[in-house]
Amino acid sequence: MKAIAIDAYGPADLLTPRELPTPPVGPDTVLVRVRAAGVNPVDWKVREGHLAVAFPSHFPLVPGWDAAGVVEAVGPAVAGFAVGDEVIGYVRRDDVQHGTYAELVPAPERCLADKPVRASWPEAAGLPLAGLTAYQALQLARTGAGDTVLVHGASGGVGHLAVQVARALGADRVIGTASEANHDFVRSLGAEPVAYGDGLRDRVRAVAPDGVDVVLDLFGGDALDISAELITRPARMMSTADPEHVTRLGGTYVFVKPSAADLAVLAGLVDAGRLTVHVARTLPLAEAAEAHRLVEAGHVRGKVVLTV
């Protein structure tokens, strides 16, 4: 199969196209022919070796945890999928080697759900990791009716989905931090934009004098300190970026987990017209290095996706 792989940790230039053997299909594994693969910040962190302690890695290493594609084969213990089914997956295994930047990926059944009918292949591939992160964090915060939610980084991959998920969960208001250039985009998602940077605390107070009920932080650092002064109950402050800091402030660190049930909820929101994945850029698989550079720069509106 064609794939993108690295033979050592390092810069984006190490991502090279090559031919690799078809990956193994275990008893509870679904072999998916990938049509599109989402690119996430965790991908370049894996590439640079930052997750090597948490996730043992094996070379050649194919990056990527997001995929949308068609079932090619199933293991003998798989009951929920059949050859030809269109699926999406957050394909995170206990080690890192057989990722989604490839024509074929072996996915544990627990990582997959049916592809939303209304989504294109790139949109579907951009949904799993970012959508699950937003949904699981907001569920953990018990987001619901009457809540005012503050999302830091509301125009990014996780943030733009979090705004929409918060509204779908019943939040009355969503406030989203973003650069001035992205304010119209944030408004189109259903949030009230505020500029990040110096003076953020006062700008949020100006639109929410009584503070906020839920915070989803995607940056850490000063954003958490400011959030702690704005939130009514620190236990409802969630961070994907800074585990020690958010815990010290009374909040919770969130690391996304594979969940077929949660993926199915997100796919249902897409098909109901309540959740849209904004794909900022699609690139062919061979340009994975450029995709990593775009995501690593940190200024993408929505998602970057590789087409296979």
Tab-separated table of C-alpha atoms in Angstrom:
chain	number	residue	atom	x	y	z
A	1	MET	CA	0.000	0.000	0.000
A	2	LYS	CA	0.994	3.643	-0.412
A	3	ALA	CA	1.647	5.422	2.860
A	4	ILE	CA	3.488	8.307	4.493
A	5	ALA	CA	6.006	7.186	7.098
A	6	ILE	CA	9.005	8.229	9.167
A	7	ASP	CA	12.004	6.153	10.231
A	8	ALA	CA	13.037	8.425	13.108
A	9	TYR	CA	11.634	11.326	15.111
A	10	GLY	CA	12.235	14.768	13.732
A	11	PRO	CA	11.048	17.572	11.409
A	12	ALA	CA	8.271	17.477	8.832
A	13	ASP	CA	10.759	16.814	6.027
A	14	LEU	CA	11.084	13.249	7.323
A	15	LEU	CA	7.524	12.464	6.196
A	16	THR	CA	8.045	10.580	2.948
A	17	PRO	CA	5.778	8.618	0.586
A	18	ARG	CA	6.620	4.940	0.279
A	19	GLU	CA	5.263	1.455	-0.332
A	20	LEU	CA	4.591	-0.563	2.821
A	21	PRO	CA	3.100	-4.028	3.409
A	22	THR	CA	-0.641	-4.285	4.016
A	23	PRO	CA	-1.088	-4.007	7.807
A	24	PRO	CA	-2.293	-6.974	9.885
A	25	VAL	CA	-5.983	-7.486	10.658
A	26	GLY	CA	-6.580	-8.817	14.176
A	27	PRO	CA	-9.716	-10.619	15.418
A	28	ASP	CA	-11.521	-7.421	16.457
A	29	THR	CA	-9.957	-5.198	13.797
A	30	VAL	CA	-11.498	-3.533	10.760
A	31	LEU	CA	-9.267	-2.851	7.765
A	32	VAL	CA	-10.334	0.489	6.299
A	33	ARG	CA	-9.450	1.761	2.839
A	34	VAL	CA	-8.819	5.396	3.641
A	35	ARG	CA	-10.396	8.084	1.499
A	36	ALA	CA	-9.285	11.020	3.662
A	37	ALA	CA	-7.213	11.497	6.816
A	38	GLY	CA	-7.533	14.406	9.224
A	39	VAL	CA	-4.377	16.190	10.371
A	40	ASN	CA	-4.192	17.213	14.033
A	41	PRO	CA	-1.602	18.935	16.258
A	42	VAL	CA	-0.977	15.611	18.007
A	43	ASP	CA	0.328	14.248	14.686
A	44	TRP	CA	3.361	16.540	14.615
A	45	LYS	CA	3.916	15.891	18.312
A	46	VAL	CA	4.019	12.149	17.551
A	47	ARG	CA	6.384	12.872	14.649
A	48	GLU	CA	8.756	14.745	16.940
A	49	GLY	CA	8.649	12.043	19.634
A	50	HIS	CA	6.785	13.987	22.327
A	51	LEU	CA	4.368	11.106	22.963
A	52	ALA	CA	6.950	8.307	22.857
A	53	VAL	CA	6.692	7.618	26.586
A	54	ALA	CA	2.886	7.472	26.624
A	55	PHE	CA	2.572	5.523	23.364
A	56	PRO	CA	5.352	3.072	22.443
A	57	SER	CA	6.290	3.632	18.808
A	58	HIS	CA	7.600	1.339	16.081
A	59	PHE	CA	9.323	2.320	12.843
A	60	PRO	CA	8.572	2.762	10.044
A	61	LEU	CA	5.859	4.822	11.689
A	62	VAL	CA	2.765	5.940	9.778
A	63	PRO	CA	1.230	8.963	11.574
A	64	GLY	CA	-2.413	9.893	11.809
A	65	TRP	CA	-5.347	9.074	14.097
A	66	ASP	CA	-8.289	10.409	12.009
A	67	ALA	CA	-9.770	8.609	9.022
A	68	ALA	CA	-12.809	8.321	6.804
A	69	GLY	CA	-13.060	5.447	4.381
A	70	VAL	CA	-14.603	2.177	3.298
A	71	VAL	CA	-14.354	-1.180	5.063
A	72	GLU	CA	-11.997	-3.446	3.110
A	73	ALA	CA	-11.976	-6.466	5.446
A	74	VAL	CA	-13.034	-7.427	8.972
A	75	GLY	CA	-11.558	-9.713	11.611
A	76	PRO	CA	-13.534	-12.809	12.653
A	77	ALA	CA	-14.785	-11.225	15.909
A	78	VAL	CA	-16.101	-8.016	14.298
A	79	ALA	CA	-19.899	-7.826	14.486
A	80	GLY	CA	-20.748	-4.195	13.787
A	81	PHE	CA	-19.256	-3.620	10.336
A	82	ALA	CA	-19.144	-5.359	6.975
A	83	VAL	CA	-17.110	-4.992	3.806
A	84	GLY	CA	-18.274	-1.915	1.898
A	85	ASP	CA	-19.503	0.080	4.890
A	86	GLU	CA	-18.533	3.765	4.947
A	87	VAL	CA	-16.965	4.642	8.298
A	88	ILE	CA	-15.166	7.292	10.302
A	89	GLY	CA	-12.641	6.604	13.015
A	90	TYR	CA	-10.450	7.992	15.714
A	91	VAL	CA	-7.942	5.198	15.219
A	92	ARG	CA	-5.897	5.396	18.387
A	93	ARG	CA	-4.258	2.157	19.405
A	94	ASP	CA	-2.094	1.426	22.458
A	95	ASP	CA	1.052	1.892	20.362
A	96	VAL	CA	1.891	4.028	17.345
A	97	GLN	CA	2.820	2.509	14.005
A	98	HIS	CA	-0.158	1.802	11.735
A	99	GLY	CA	-1.628	5.301	11.346
A	100	THR	CA	-4.145	6.787	8.964
A	101	TYR	CA	-1.787	8.492	6.486
A	102	ALA	CA	-2.067	5.433	4.276
A	103	GLU	CA	-4.282	3.680	1.770
A	104	LEU	CA	-5.179	1.076	4.413
A	105	VAL	CA	-5.417	1.346	8.194
A	106	PRO	CA	-6.242	-1.394	10.733
A	107	ALA	CA	-8.809	0.062	13.130
A	108	PRO	CA	-10.068	-1.557	16.346
A	109	GLU	CA	-13.831	-1.882	16.064
A	110	ARG	CA	-14.256	0.297	19.175
A	111	CYS	CA	-12.732	3.242	17.274
A	112	LEU	CA	-15.250	3.349	14.407
A	113	ALA	CA	-18.734	4.615	13.617
A	114	ASP	CA	-20.809	4.983	10.463
A	115	LYS	CA	-19.815	7.954	8.310
A	116	PRO	CA	-22.325	10.817	8.412
A	117	VAL	CA	-24.245	10.754	5.143
A	118	ARG	CA	-24.250	14.537	4.749
A	119	ALA	CA	-20.482	14.908	5.097
A	120	SER	CA	-17.953	14.774	2.274
A	121	TRP	CA	-14.952	12.517	2.745
A	122	PRO	CA	-12.701	15.412	3.879
A	123	GLU	CA	-15.379	16.733	6.255
A	124	ALA	CA	-15.894	13.256	7.694
A	125	ALA	CA	-12.141	12.788	8.183
A	126	GLY	CA	-11.887	16.104	10.026
A	127	LEU	CA	-14.539	15.146	12.563
A	128	PRO	CA	-13.304	12.320	14.836
A	129	LEU	CA	-10.459	13.550	17.061
A	130	ALA	CA	-11.472	17.212	17.185
A	131	GLY	CA	-15.164	16.431	17.517
A	132	LEU	CA	-14.623	13.855	20.240
A	133	THR	CA	-12.359	16.234	22.148
A	134	ALA	CA	-15.015	18.950	22.106
A	135	TYR	CA	-17.895	16.614	22.914
A	136	GLN	CA	-16.176	14.701	25.708
A	137	ALA	CA	-14.875	17.864	27.375
A	138	LEU	CA	-18.238	19.619	27.253
A	139	GLN	CA	-20.029	16.501	28.473
A	140	LEU	CA	-17.582	16.191	31.358
A	141	ALA	CA	-18.393	19.801	32.253
A	142	ARG	CA	-22.108	18.896	32.150
A	143	THR	CA	-22.847	21.607	29.619
A	144	GLY	CA	-26.546	22.260	29.205
A	145	ALA	CA	-29.439	24.677	29.249
A	146	GLY	CA	-28.769	28.033	30.847
A	147	ASP	CA	-25.006	27.822	30.516
A	148	THR	CA	-22.668	30.453	29.167
A	149	VAL	CA	-19.658	28.673	27.648
A	150	LEU	CA	-16.249	30.203	26.951
A	151	VAL	CA	-14.206	28.474	24.238
A	152	HIS	CA	-10.570	29.537	23.870
A	153	GLY	CA	-9.492	29.208	20.230
A	154	ALA	CA	-12.979	29.120	18.767
A	155	SER	CA	-11.891	29.197	15.121
A	156	GLY	CA	-9.490	26.233	15.269
A	157	GLY	CA	-9.986	22.539	14.661
A	158	VAL	CA	-11.403	21.655	18.082
A	159	GLY	CA	-12.722	25.115	18.872
A	160	HIS	CA	-15.014	25.565	15.866
A	161	LEU	CA	-16.633	22.204	16.614
A	162	ALA	CA	-16.855	22.962	20.344
A	163	VAL	CA	-18.883	26.103	19.669
A	164	GLN	CA	-21.427	24.097	17.702
A	165	VAL	CA	-21.471	21.158	20.120
A	166	ALA	CA	-22.057	23.495	23.073
A	167	ARG	CA	-25.083	24.931	21.309
A	168	ALA	CA	-26.317	21.441	20.448
A	169	LEU	CA	-26.036	20.487	24.136
A	170	GLY	CA	-28.323	23.388	24.994
A	171	ALA	CA	-25.961	26.164	26.085
A	172	ASP	CA	-27.671	29.558	26.031
A	173	ARG	CA	-24.551	31.473	25.009
A	174	VAL	CA	-21.115	30.659	23.665
A	175	ILE	CA	-18.265	33.173	23.790
A	176	GLY	CA	-15.279	32.341	21.613
A	177	THR	CA	-11.801	33.837	21.653
A	178	ALA	CA	-10.277	34.355	18.228
A	179	SER	CA	-8.202	36.769	16.196
A	180	GLU	CA	-10.055	39.748	14.705
A	181	ALA	CA	-9.765	38.180	11.244
A	182	ASN	CA	-11.792	35.182	12.422
A	183	HIS	CA	-14.598	37.010	14.226
A	184	ASP	CA	-17.110	36.732	11.389
A	185	PHE	CA	-16.368	33.010	11.143
A	186	VAL	CA	-16.909	32.560	14.884
A	187	ARG	CA	-20.212	34.453	14.648
A	188	SER	CA	-21.330	32.174	11.826
A	189	LEU	CA	-20.847	29.203	14.161
A	190	GLY	CA	-23.178	30.676	16.764
A	191	ALA	CA	-20.712	32.281	19.171
A	192	GLU	CA	-19.950	35.814	20.319
A	193	PRO	CA	-16.305	36.529	19.404
A	194	VAL	CA	-13.813	38.305	21.622
A	195	ALA	CA	-10.216	39.052	20.720
A	196	TYR	CA	-7.580	37.159	22.653
A	197	GLY	CA	-4.456	38.803	24.058
A	198	ASP	CA	-3.959	41.612	26.573
A	199	GLY	CA	-7.245	42.741	28.103
A	200	LEU	CA	-9.067	39.451	27.458
A	201	ARG	CA	-10.479	39.284	30.976
A	202	ASP	CA	-12.125	42.695	30.659
A	203	ARG	CA	-13.488	41.949	27.192
A	204	VAL	CA	-15.169	38.768	28.402
A	205	ARG	CA	-16.527	40.584	31.465
A	206	ALA	CA	-17.969	43.237	29.158
A	207	VAL	CA	-20.155	40.664	27.367
A	208	ALA	CA	-20.681	38.372	30.386
A	209	PRO	CA	-20.720	40.531	33.551
A	210	ASP	CA	-21.704	37.577	35.742
A	211	GLY	CA	-18.911	35.393	34.424
A	212	VAL	CA	-19.151	32.089	32.571
A	213	ASP	CA	-20.361	28.633	33.584
A	214	VAL	CA	-18.123	26.405	31.441
A	215	VAL	CA	-14.643	26.905	29.983
A	216	LEU	CA	-12.937	24.844	27.289
A	217	ASP	CA	-9.269	25.812	27.134
A	218	LEU	CA	-7.121	24.654	24.209
A	219	PHE	CA	-3.986	26.729	24.972
A	220	GLY	CA	-3.094	26.603	28.660
A	221	GLY	CA	-0.987	29.297	30.333
A	222	ASP	CA	-2.551	32.730	30.797
A	223	ALA	CA	-5.850	31.610	29.281
A	224	LEU	CA	-6.342	29.305	32.271
A	225	ASP	CA	-5.518	31.980	34.834
A	226	ILE	CA	-7.972	34.368	33.204
A	227	SER	CA	-10.610	31.631	32.984
A	228	ALA	CA	-10.259	30.868	36.681
A	229	GLU	CA	-11.258	34.477	37.419
A	230	LEU	CA	-14.262	34.307	35.085
A	231	ILE	CA	-15.796	30.920	35.824
A	232	THR	CA	-18.464	30.508	38.482
A	233	ARG	CA	-17.307	26.969	39.460
A	234	PRO	CA	-13.695	25.949	38.740
A	235	ALA	CA	-14.697	22.274	38.480
A	236	ARG	CA	-16.357	23.082	35.127
A	237	MET	CA	-13.113	24.362	33.586
A	238	MET	CA	-11.664	21.877	31.084
A	239	SER	CA	-8.230	22.044	29.441
A	240	THR	CA	-6.675	19.922	26.725
A	241	ALA	CA	-3.337	21.702	26.971
A	242	ASP	CA	-2.029	22.064	30.519
A	243	PRO	CA	-2.794	19.193	32.940
A	244	GLU	CA	-0.864	20.415	35.985
A	245	HIS	CA	-2.023	24.010	35.688
A	246	VAL	CA	-5.731	23.283	35.226
A	247	THR	CA	-5.721	20.741	38.059
A	248	ARG	CA	-4.056	23.251	40.366
A	249	LEU	CA	-6.837	25.730	39.552
A	250	GLY	CA	-9.541	23.186	40.352
A	251	GLY	CA	-10.408	22.175	36.801
A	252	THR	CA	-9.929	18.998	34.752
A	253	TYR	CA	-7.451	17.907	32.107
A	254	VAL	CA	-9.070	16.205	29.112
A	255	PHE	CA	-7.332	13.744	26.788
A	256	VAL	CA	-9.682	12.456	24.123
A	257	LYS	CA	-10.673	8.779	24.208
A	258	PRO	CA	-11.846	6.547	21.359
A	259	SER	CA	-15.598	6.029	21.631
A	260	ALA	CA	-17.828	4.533	18.975
A	261	ALA	CA	-20.905	5.780	20.847
A	262	ASP	CA	-19.654	9.369	21.011
A	263	LEU	CA	-18.649	9.270	17.342
A	264	ALA	CA	-22.160	8.136	16.462
A	265	VAL	CA	-23.605	11.109	18.362
A	266	LEU	CA	-21.368	13.505	16.431
A	267	ALA	CA	-22.260	11.873	13.105
A	268	GLY	CA	-25.927	12.260	14.032
A	269	LEU	CA	-25.438	15.979	14.698
A	270	VAL	CA	-23.829	16.358	11.267
A	271	ASP	CA	-26.689	14.557	9.545
A	272	ALA	CA	-29.202	16.660	11.493
A	273	GLY	CA	-27.558	19.832	10.180
A	274	ARG	CA	-26.432	20.919	13.654
A	275	LEU	CA	-22.692	20.389	13.213
A	276	THR	CA	-20.490	21.331	10.273
A	277	VAL	CA	-16.800	20.530	9.855
A	278	HIS	CA	-14.999	23.429	8.237
A	279	VAL	CA	-12.144	22.144	6.058
A	280	ALA	CA	-9.685	24.963	5.492
A	281	ARG	CA	-7.372	23.027	3.201
A	282	THR	CA	-7.174	19.637	1.518
A	283	LEU	CA	-3.853	18.297	0.320
A	284	PRO	CA	-2.917	15.034	-1.403
A	285	LEU	CA	-1.343	12.368	0.793
A	286	ALA	CA	2.088	12.979	-0.742
A	287	GLU	CA	2.042	16.530	0.698
A	288	ALA	CA	1.738	15.404	4.320
A	289	ALA	CA	4.849	17.391	5.265
A	290	GLU	CA	3.225	20.633	4.108
A	291	ALA	CA	0.051	19.717	6.000
A	292	HIS	CA	2.101	19.313	9.179
A	293	ARG	CA	3.744	22.689	8.657
A	294	LEU	CA	0.327	24.345	8.299
A	295	VAL	CA	-1.052	22.773	11.449
A	296	GLU	CA	2.136	23.327	13.431
A	297	ALA	CA	2.021	27.040	12.619
A	298	GLY	CA	-1.230	27.189	14.584
A	299	HIS	CA	-3.281	29.578	12.441
A	300	VAL	CA	-5.618	27.192	10.609
A	301	ARG	CA	-9.302	28.056	10.532
A	302	GLY	CA	-10.979	24.680	11.020
A	303	LYS	CA	-9.254	21.554	9.717
A	304	VAL	CA	-6.490	20.437	7.348
A	305	VAL	CA	-7.195	17.104	5.646
A	306	LEU	CA	-5.182	14.732	3.437
A	307	THR	CA	-6.949	13.031	0.552
A	308	VAL	CA	-5.880	9.481	-0.268
